[in-house]
PDB file of C-alpha atoms in Angstrom:
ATOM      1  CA  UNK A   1     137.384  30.526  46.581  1.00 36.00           C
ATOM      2  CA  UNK A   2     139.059  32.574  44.287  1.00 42.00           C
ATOM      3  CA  UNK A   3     142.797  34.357  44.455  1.00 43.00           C
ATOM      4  CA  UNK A   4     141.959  37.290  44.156  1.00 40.00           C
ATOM      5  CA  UNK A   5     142.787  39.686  47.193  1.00 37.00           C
ATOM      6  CA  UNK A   6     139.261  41.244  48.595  1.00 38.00           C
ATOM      7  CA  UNK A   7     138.883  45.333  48.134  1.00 36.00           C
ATOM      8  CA  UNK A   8     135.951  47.298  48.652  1.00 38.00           C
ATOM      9  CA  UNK A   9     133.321  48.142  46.474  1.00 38.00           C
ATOM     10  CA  UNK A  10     131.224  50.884  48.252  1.00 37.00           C
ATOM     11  CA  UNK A  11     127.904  50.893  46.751  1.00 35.00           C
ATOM     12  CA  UNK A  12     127.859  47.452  44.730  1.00 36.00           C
ATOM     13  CA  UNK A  13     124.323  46.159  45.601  1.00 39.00           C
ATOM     14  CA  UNK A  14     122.129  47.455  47.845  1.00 38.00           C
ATOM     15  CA  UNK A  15     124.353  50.237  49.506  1.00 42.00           C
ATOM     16  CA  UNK A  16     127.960  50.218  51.505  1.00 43.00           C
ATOM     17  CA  UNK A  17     129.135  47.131  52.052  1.00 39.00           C
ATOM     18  CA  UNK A  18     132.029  45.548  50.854  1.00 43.00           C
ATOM     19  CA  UNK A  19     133.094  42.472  49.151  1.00 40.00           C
ATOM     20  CA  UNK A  20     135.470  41.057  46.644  1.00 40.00           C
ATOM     21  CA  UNK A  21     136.773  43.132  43.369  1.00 40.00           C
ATOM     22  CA  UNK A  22     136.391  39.517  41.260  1.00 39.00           C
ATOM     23  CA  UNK A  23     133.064  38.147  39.720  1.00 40.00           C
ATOM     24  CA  UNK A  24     133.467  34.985  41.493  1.00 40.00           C
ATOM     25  CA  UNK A  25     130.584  34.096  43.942  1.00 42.00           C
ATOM     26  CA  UNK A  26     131.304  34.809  47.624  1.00 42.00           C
ATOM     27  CA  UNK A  27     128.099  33.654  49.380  1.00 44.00           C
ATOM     28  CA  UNK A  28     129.344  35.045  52.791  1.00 45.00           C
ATOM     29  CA  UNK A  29     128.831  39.098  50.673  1.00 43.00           C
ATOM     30  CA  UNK A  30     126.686  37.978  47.657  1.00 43.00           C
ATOM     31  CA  UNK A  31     123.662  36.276  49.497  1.00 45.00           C
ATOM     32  CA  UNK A  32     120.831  38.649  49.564  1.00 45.00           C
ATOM     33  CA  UNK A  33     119.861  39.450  52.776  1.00 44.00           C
ATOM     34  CA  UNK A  34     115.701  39.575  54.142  1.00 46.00           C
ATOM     35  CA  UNK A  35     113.589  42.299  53.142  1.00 40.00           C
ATOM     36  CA  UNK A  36     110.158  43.729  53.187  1.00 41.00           C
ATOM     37  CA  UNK A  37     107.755  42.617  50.927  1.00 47.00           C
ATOM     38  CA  UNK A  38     107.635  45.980  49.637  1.00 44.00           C
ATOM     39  CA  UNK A  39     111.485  46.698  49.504  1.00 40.00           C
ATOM     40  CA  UNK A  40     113.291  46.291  45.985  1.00 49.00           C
ATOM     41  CA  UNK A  41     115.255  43.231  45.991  1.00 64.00           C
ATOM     42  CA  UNK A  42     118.678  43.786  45.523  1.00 70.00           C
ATOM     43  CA  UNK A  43     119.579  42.903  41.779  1.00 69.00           C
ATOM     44  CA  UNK A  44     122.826  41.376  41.861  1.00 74.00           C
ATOM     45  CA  UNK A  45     124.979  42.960  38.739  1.00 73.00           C
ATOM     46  CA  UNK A  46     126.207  39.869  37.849  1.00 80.00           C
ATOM     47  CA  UNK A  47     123.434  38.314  37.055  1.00 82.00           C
ATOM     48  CA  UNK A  48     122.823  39.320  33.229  1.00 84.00           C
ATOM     49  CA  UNK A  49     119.349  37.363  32.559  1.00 83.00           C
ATOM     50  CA  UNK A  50     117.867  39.113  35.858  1.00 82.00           C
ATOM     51  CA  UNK A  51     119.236  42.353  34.457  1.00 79.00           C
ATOM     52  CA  UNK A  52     117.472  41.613  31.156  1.00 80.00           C
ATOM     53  CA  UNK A  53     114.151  40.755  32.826  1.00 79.00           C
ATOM     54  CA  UNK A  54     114.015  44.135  34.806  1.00 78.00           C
ATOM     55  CA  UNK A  55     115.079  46.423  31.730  1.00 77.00           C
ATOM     56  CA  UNK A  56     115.416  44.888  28.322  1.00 78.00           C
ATOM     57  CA  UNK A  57     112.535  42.749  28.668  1.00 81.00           C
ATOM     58  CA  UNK A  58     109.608  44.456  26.689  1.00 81.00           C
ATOM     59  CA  UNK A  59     105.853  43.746  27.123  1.00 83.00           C
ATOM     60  CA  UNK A  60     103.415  43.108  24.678  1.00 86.00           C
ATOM     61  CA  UNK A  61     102.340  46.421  25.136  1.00 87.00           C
ATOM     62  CA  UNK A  62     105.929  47.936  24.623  1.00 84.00           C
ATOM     63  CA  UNK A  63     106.289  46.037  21.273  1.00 84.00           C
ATOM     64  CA  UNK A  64     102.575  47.612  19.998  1.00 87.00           C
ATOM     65  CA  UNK A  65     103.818  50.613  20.436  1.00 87.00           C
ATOM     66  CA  UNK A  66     106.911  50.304  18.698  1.00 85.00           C
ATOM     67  CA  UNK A  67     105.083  48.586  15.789  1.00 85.00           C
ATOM     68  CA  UNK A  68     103.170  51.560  15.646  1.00 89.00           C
ATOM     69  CA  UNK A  69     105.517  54.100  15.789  1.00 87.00           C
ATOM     70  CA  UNK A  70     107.561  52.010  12.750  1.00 86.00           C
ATOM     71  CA  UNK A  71     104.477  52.033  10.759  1.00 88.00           C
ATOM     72  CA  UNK A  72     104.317  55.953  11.254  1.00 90.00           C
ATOM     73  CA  UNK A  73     107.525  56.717  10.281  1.00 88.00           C
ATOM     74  CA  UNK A  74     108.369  58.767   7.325  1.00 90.00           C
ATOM     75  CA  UNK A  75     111.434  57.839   6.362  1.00 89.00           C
ATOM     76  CA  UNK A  76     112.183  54.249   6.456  1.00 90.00           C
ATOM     77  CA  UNK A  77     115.922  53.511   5.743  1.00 92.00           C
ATOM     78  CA  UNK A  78     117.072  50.344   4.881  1.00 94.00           C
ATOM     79  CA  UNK A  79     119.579  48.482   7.912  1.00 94.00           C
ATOM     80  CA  UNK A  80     122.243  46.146   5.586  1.00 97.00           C
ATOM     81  CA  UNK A  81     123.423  43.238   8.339  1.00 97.00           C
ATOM     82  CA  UNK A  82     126.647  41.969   7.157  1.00 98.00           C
ATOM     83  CA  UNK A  83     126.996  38.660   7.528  1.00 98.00           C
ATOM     84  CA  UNK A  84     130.359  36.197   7.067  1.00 98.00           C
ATOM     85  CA  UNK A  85     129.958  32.571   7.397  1.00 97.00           C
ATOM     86  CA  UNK A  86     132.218  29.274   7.095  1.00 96.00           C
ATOM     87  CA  UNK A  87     130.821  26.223   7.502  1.00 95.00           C
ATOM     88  CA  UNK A  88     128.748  27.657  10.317  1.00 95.00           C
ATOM     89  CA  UNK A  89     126.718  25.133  13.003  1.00 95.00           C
ATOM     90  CA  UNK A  90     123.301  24.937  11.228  1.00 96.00           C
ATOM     91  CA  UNK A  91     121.224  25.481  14.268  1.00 96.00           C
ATOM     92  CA  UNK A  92     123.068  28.392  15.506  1.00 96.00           C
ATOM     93  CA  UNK A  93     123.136  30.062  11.465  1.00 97.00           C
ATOM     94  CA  UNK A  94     118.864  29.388  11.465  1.00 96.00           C
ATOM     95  CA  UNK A  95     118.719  31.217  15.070  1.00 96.00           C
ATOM     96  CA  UNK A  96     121.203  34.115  14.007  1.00 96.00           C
ATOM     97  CA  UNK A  97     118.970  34.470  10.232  1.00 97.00           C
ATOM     98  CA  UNK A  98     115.807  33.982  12.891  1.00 95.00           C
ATOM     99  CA  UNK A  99     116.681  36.744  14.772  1.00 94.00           C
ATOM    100  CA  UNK A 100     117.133  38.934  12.181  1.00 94.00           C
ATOM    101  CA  UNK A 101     113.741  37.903  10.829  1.00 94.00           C
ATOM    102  CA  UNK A 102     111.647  38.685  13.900  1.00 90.00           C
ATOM    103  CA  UNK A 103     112.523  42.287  14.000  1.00 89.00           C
ATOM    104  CA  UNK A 104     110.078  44.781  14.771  1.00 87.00           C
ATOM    105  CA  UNK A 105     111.434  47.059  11.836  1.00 88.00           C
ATOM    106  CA  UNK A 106     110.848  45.348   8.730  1.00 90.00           C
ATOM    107  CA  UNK A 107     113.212  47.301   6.108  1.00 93.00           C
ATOM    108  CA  UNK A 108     116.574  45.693   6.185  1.00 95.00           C
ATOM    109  CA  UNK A 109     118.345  42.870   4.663  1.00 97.00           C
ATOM    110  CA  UNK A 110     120.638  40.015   5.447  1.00 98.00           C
ATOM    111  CA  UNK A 111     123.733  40.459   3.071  1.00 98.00           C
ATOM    112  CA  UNK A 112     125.471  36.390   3.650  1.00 98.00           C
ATOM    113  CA  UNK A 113     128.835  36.026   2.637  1.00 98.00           C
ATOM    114  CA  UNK A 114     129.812  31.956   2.420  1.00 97.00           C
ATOM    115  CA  UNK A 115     133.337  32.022   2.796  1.00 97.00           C
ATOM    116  CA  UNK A 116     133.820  28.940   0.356  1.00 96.00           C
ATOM    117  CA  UNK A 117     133.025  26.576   3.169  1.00 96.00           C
ATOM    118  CA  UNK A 118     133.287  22.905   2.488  1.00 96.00           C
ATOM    119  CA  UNK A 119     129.902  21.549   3.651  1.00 95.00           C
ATOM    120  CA  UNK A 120     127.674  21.600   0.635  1.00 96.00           C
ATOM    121  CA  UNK A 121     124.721  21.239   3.028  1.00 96.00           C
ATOM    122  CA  UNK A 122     125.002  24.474   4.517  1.00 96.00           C
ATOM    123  CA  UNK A 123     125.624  26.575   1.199  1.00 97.00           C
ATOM    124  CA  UNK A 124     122.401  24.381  -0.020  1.00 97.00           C
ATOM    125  CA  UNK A 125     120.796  25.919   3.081  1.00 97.00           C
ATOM    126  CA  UNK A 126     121.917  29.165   2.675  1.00 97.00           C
ATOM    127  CA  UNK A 127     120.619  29.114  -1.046  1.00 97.00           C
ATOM    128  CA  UNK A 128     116.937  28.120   0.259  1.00 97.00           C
ATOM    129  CA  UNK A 129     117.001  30.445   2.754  1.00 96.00           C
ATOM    130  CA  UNK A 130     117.820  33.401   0.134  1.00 97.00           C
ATOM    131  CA  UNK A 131     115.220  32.030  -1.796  1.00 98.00           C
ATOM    132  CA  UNK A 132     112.708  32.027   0.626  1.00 97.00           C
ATOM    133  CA  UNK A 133     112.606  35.768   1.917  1.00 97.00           C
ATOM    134  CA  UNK A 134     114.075  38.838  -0.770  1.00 97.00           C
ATOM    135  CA  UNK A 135     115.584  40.786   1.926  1.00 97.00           C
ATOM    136  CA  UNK A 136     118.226  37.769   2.220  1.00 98.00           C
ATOM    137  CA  UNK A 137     121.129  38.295  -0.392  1.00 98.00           C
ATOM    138  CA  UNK A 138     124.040  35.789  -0.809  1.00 98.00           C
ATOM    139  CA  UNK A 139     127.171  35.291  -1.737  1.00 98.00           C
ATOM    140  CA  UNK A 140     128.983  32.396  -2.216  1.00 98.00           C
ATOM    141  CA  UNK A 141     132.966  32.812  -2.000  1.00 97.00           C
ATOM    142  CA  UNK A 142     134.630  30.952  -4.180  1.00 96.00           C
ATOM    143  CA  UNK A 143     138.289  30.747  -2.092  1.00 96.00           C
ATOM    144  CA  UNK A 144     138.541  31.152   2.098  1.00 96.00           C
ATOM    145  CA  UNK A 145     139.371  34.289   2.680  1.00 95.00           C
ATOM    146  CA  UNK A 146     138.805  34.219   6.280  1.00 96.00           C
ATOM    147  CA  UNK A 147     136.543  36.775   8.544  1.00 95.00           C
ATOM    148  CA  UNK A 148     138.110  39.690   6.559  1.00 96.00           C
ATOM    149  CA  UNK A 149     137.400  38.945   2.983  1.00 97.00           C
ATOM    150  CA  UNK A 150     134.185  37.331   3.797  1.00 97.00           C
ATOM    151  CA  UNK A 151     132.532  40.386   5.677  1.00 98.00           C
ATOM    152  CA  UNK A 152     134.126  42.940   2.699  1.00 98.00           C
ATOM    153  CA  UNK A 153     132.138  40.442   0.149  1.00 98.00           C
ATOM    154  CA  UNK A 154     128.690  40.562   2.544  1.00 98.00           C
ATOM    155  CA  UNK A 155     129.360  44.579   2.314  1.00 98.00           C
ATOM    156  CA  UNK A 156     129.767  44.584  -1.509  1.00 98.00           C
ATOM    157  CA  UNK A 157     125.860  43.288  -1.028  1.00 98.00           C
ATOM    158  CA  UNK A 158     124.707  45.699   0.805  1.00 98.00           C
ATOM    159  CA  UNK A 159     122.146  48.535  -0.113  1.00 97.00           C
ATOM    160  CA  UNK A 160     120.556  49.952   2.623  1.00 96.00           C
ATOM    161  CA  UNK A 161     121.444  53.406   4.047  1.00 95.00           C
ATOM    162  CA  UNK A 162     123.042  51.867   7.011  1.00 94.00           C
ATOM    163  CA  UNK A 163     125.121  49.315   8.255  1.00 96.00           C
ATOM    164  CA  UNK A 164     125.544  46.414  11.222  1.00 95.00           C
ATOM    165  CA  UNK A 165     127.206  43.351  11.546  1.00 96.00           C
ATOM    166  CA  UNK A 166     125.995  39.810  12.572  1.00 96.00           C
ATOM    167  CA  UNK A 167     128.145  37.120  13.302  1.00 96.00           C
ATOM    168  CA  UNK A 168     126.536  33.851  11.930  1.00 95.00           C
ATOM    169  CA  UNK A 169     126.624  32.125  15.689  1.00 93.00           C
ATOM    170  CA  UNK A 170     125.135  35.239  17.001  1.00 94.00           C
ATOM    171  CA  UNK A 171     121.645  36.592  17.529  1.00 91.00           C
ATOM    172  CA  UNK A 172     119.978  39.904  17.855  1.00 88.00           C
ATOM    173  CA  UNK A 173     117.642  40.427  20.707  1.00 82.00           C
ATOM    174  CA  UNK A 174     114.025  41.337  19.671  1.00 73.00           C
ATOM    175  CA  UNK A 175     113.131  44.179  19.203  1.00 71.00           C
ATOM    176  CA  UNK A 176     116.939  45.470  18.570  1.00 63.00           C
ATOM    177  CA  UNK A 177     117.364  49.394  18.687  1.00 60.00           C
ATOM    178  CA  UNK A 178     116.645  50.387  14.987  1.00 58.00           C
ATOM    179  CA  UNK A 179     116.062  53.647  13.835  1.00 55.00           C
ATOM    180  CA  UNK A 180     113.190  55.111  15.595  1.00 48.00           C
ATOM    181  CA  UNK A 181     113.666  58.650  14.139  1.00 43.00           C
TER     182      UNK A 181
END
């Protein structure tokens, strides 16, 4: 049980009742009650991947049209991800370059800033990678100069008419919310 003092929260889940102000669970408010077949089931907000399923999940038919509305575009700018990395977990640095990959919009590019990180293996990685698809540039820092210096040398890469950042243990959803104009 947590130590936080209960308060109400009119209006929380599926209308009135009360509960605790923490995110802990409280199974005695929390546990959805019985409803009709028909009846929405209460979503409980606290439970992102259930959130995700009902409204940031897209179907197959969702993506076509997206693909096709990218392909009709006129102007196609170019989305520069800056990206600072030191000695980053392999795995999680292929998922994060992965995701970035898969995106419905095709016109960006990966701008990888090594921030002189010791294991060779990854920089060898990083250079393959780079090789391997033209929208990847990279940099290889010769000093550490932490998050700062790293993400200023991914930007001196970058092109494109706009900008994002990508943290190498992070990924980006597909599709993420490129331009659409």
């Amino acid at each position: 049980m947590c130590s936080r003092a209960p308060s109400p929260r009119k209006g929380f889940g599926t209308g009135g009742e009360t509960g605790p102000a923490c995110l802990c669970p409280h199974p005695e408010v929390d546990t959805p009650k019985e409803v009709a077949d028909h009846a929405p089931q209460r979503l409980d907000l606290r439970d992102y991947a259930e959130w995700v399923r009902r409204y940031d999940t897209l179907t197959p038919q969702d993506l076509n049209a997206i693909k096709e509305r990218v392909a009709a575009l006129k102007a196609t700018p170019v989305v520069s991800i800056a990206m600072p990395t030191y000695n980053a977990n392999r795995a999680w640095l292929d998922e994060a370059i992965q995701s970035v990959k898969a995106q419905v919009y095709p016109h960006w590019e990966l701008c990888i800033a090594d921030d002189a990180s010791t294991d060779e293996a990854i920089k060898a990685h990083l250079r393959e990678m780079a090789e391997a698809d033209p929208r990847i540039k990279l940099v290889l820092r010769e000093t550490n100069g932490h998050i700062s210096a790293a993400t200023n040398s991914a930007l001196e890469l970058a092109t494109g008419d706009w900008v994002a950042f990508l943290d190498h243990d992070d990924i980006l959803p597909p599709p993420t919310r490129w331009p659409t104009w």
